[in-house]
Coordinates of C-alpha atoms in Angstrom, one line a residue:
X1 CA -3.9 225.2 76.6
X2 CA -4.0 221.7 75.2
X3 CA -3.0 218.8 77.3
X4 CA -1.3 215.9 75.5
X5 CA -1.9 212.4 76.6
X6 CA 1.4 210.5 76.7
X7 CA -0.4 207.2 77.3
X8 CA 0.3 204.7 80.1
X9 CA 3.6 203.0 80.6
X10 CA 5.3 201.0 83.3
X11 CA 8.6 202.0 84.7
X12 CA 10.7 199.0 85.8
X13 CA 13.4 199.7 88.4
X14 CA 16.9 199.1 87.2
X15 CA 18.7 196.4 89.1
X16 CA 20.8 197.7 92.0
X17 CA 23.7 195.5 90.9
X18 CA 25.0 193.3 88.2
X19 CA 22.9 190.6 86.5
X20 CA 24.5 187.2 85.8
X21 CA 23.7 186.0 82.3
X22 CA 25.7 182.7 82.0
X23 CA 26.0 179.7 84.2
X24 CA 29.6 179.2 83.1
X25 CA 32.4 180.0 85.6
X26 CA 34.4 182.3 83.2
X27 CA 36.3 185.5 83.4
X28 CA 36.4 187.2 79.9
X29 CA 35.4 190.8 79.6
X30 CA 35.0 190.4 75.8
X31 CA 32.6 187.4 75.7
X32 CA 29.4 189.5 76.1
X33 CA 28.2 187.5 79.1
X34 CA 28.4 188.1 82.8
X35 CA 29.4 185.2 85.1
X36 CA 28.7 185.1 88.8
X37 CA 32.5 185.5 89.3
X38 CA 32.5 188.6 87.1
X39 CA 29.4 190.0 88.9
X40 CA 31.0 189.7 92.3
X41 CA 34.2 191.4 90.9
X42 CA 32.1 194.2 89.5
X43 CA 30.3 194.6 92.9
X44 CA 33.7 194.8 94.5
X45 CA 34.9 197.5 92.1
X46 CA 31.8 199.5 92.7
X47 CA 32.4 199.6 96.5
X48 CA 30.0 196.8 97.4
X49 CA 26.4 196.9 98.6
X50 CA 24.8 195.7 95.3
X51 CA 22.3 193.0 94.7
X52 CA 23.4 190.4 92.2
X53 CA 20.6 188.7 90.3
X54 CA 20.3 186.1 87.6
X55 CA 18.8 186.4 84.1
X56 CA 17.0 183.3 82.7
X57 CA 19.9 182.8 80.3
X58 CA 22.2 182.0 83.3
X59 CA 20.3 178.7 83.7
X60 CA 19.5 176.8 86.9
X61 CA 23.0 175.6 87.9
X62 CA 26.2 177.6 88.4
X63 CA 29.0 175.1 88.5
X64 CA 32.2 176.6 90.0
X65 CA 35.4 175.4 88.2
X66 CA 37.8 178.2 88.7
X67 CA 38.1 178.1 92.5
X68 CA 36.1 179.6 95.4
X69 CA 34.3 182.9 94.8
X70 CA 35.9 185.6 97.0
X71 CA 34.6 188.9 98.1
X72 CA 35.6 191.6 100.6
X73 CA 32.6 193.9 100.1
X74 CA 29.0 193.5 101.1
X75 CA 26.5 192.1 98.6
X76 CA 23.1 190.3 98.3
X77 CA 22.9 187.3 96.0
X78 CA 19.3 186.8 94.9
X79 CA 18.7 183.6 93.0
X80 CA 15.0 184.2 92.5
X81 CA 14.2 180.7 93.8
X82 CA 15.6 179.0 90.8
X83 CA 19.5 179.0 91.0
X84 CA 21.8 176.3 92.5
X85 CA 25.4 177.1 93.0
X86 CA 27.6 174.0 93.3
X87 CA 31.3 173.3 93.9
X88 CA 31.2 170.0 92.1
X89 CA 33.6 171.1 89.3
X90 CA 33.5 167.8 87.4
X91 CA 29.7 167.2 87.7
X92 CA 30.3 163.7 89.2
X93 CA 28.7 164.0 92.7
X94 CA 25.9 161.6 93.6
X95 CA 22.8 163.8 93.7
X96 CA 19.6 163.3 95.6
X97 CA 16.9 165.8 94.7
X98 CA 19.5 168.1 93.1
X99 CA 21.7 168.1 96.2
X100 CA 25.1 166.5 96.7
X101 CA 24.8 163.4 98.8
X102 CA 28.1 163.6 100.7
X103 CA 28.0 160.0 102.0
X104 CA 27.1 158.4 98.7
X105 CA 29.6 160.5 96.8
X106 CA 32.4 159.1 99.0
X107 CA 31.6 155.4 98.5
X108 CA 34.1 153.6 96.2
X109 CA 35.7 156.3 94.0
X110 CA 35.8 159.6 95.9
X111 CA 33.7 161.9 93.7
X112 CA 34.2 164.8 96.1
X113 CA 38.0 165.2 95.2
X114 CA 37.1 167.9 92.7
X115 CA 34.7 169.9 94.9
X116 CA 35.7 173.2 96.3
X117 CA 34.5 175.7 98.8
X118 CA 31.8 178.0 97.3
X119 CA 32.4 181.4 99.0
X120 CA 35.3 182.9 100.9
X121 CA 34.0 186.2 102.3
X122 CA 36.3 188.7 104.2
X123 CA 34.7 190.9 106.8
X124 CA 31.8 192.0 104.6
X125 CA 28.2 191.2 105.4
X126 CA 26.4 189.1 102.8
X127 CA 22.9 187.9 102.1
X128 CA 22.0 184.7 100.2
X129 CA 18.4 184.5 99.2
X130 CA 16.3 182.4 96.8
X131 CA 19.0 179.9 95.9
X132 CA 20.6 176.6 96.8
X133 CA 24.2 176.2 97.9
X134 CA 25.5 172.6 97.5
X135 CA 28.6 170.5 96.7
X136 CA 30.9 172.8 98.6
X137 CA 33.9 171.3 100.3
X138 CA 37.1 172.2 102.1
X139 CA 40.1 169.9 102.0
X140 CA 41.4 167.8 104.8
X141 CA 42.2 170.0 107.8
X142 CA 39.8 172.6 106.6
X143 CA 38.0 174.3 109.5
X144 CA 35.8 176.6 107.6
X145 CA 32.4 176.0 106.0
X146 CA 32.2 173.9 102.9
X147 CA 29.7 176.3 101.4
X148 CA 30.7 179.7 103.0
X149 CA 33.6 180.9 105.0
X150 CA 32.9 184.4 106.2
X151 CA 34.4 187.0 108.5
X152 CA 31.3 189.1 108.5
X153 CA 27.6 188.4 109.0
X154 CA 25.9 185.9 106.7
X155 CA 22.2 186.1 106.3
X156 CA 20.5 183.1 104.6
X157 CA 16.8 183.8 103.7
X158 CA 14.6 181.6 101.7
X159 CA 17.6 179.6 100.6
X160 CA 18.9 176.0 101.1
X161 CA 22.4 175.1 102.2
X162 CA 22.8 171.3 102.0
X163 CA 25.2 168.7 100.8
X164 CA 28.4 170.5 101.7
X165 CA 31.3 169.1 103.6
X166 CA 34.5 170.0 105.3
X167 CA 37.7 168.5 106.8
X168 CA 36.8 169.8 110.2
X169 CA 34.5 172.3 111.9
X170 CA 31.1 173.3 110.6
X171 CA 30.0 172.3 107.1
X172 CA 27.8 175.3 106.3

């Protein structure tokens, strides 16, 4: 019998969750892009447990403008070492090395008045890896983290959480 050589090929594993393709904070199922907000909603609809990653087309900065990102199901958010998520909706914070400088942003005109908390997580366990969380803020009287408020376990690995603030309690 003859053996046919099919040649060599590489099989890439499919992502275990949605891939963010835009840095815009949008929700539009007909725009042919996937925002971080939409990726989290998809993970929720699929029962959780997925890993959300970012395509190069998403860019380096995800600027939240539609409010905090909310989730009640587990997920891993993997920025690949290149993604920054900020709550600075108006892009007016004073930055130092790409991070919100909370003290300098409050001098004179309060540039933090447009900032919002990045993540509100229910009882789900989440993992943040390979990304930066900055510019998150809770309002006066807020007692949850400026970047993340979570009822479940939060694992931060190879990620930077800095330049976040809150009206009270911890600023993480």
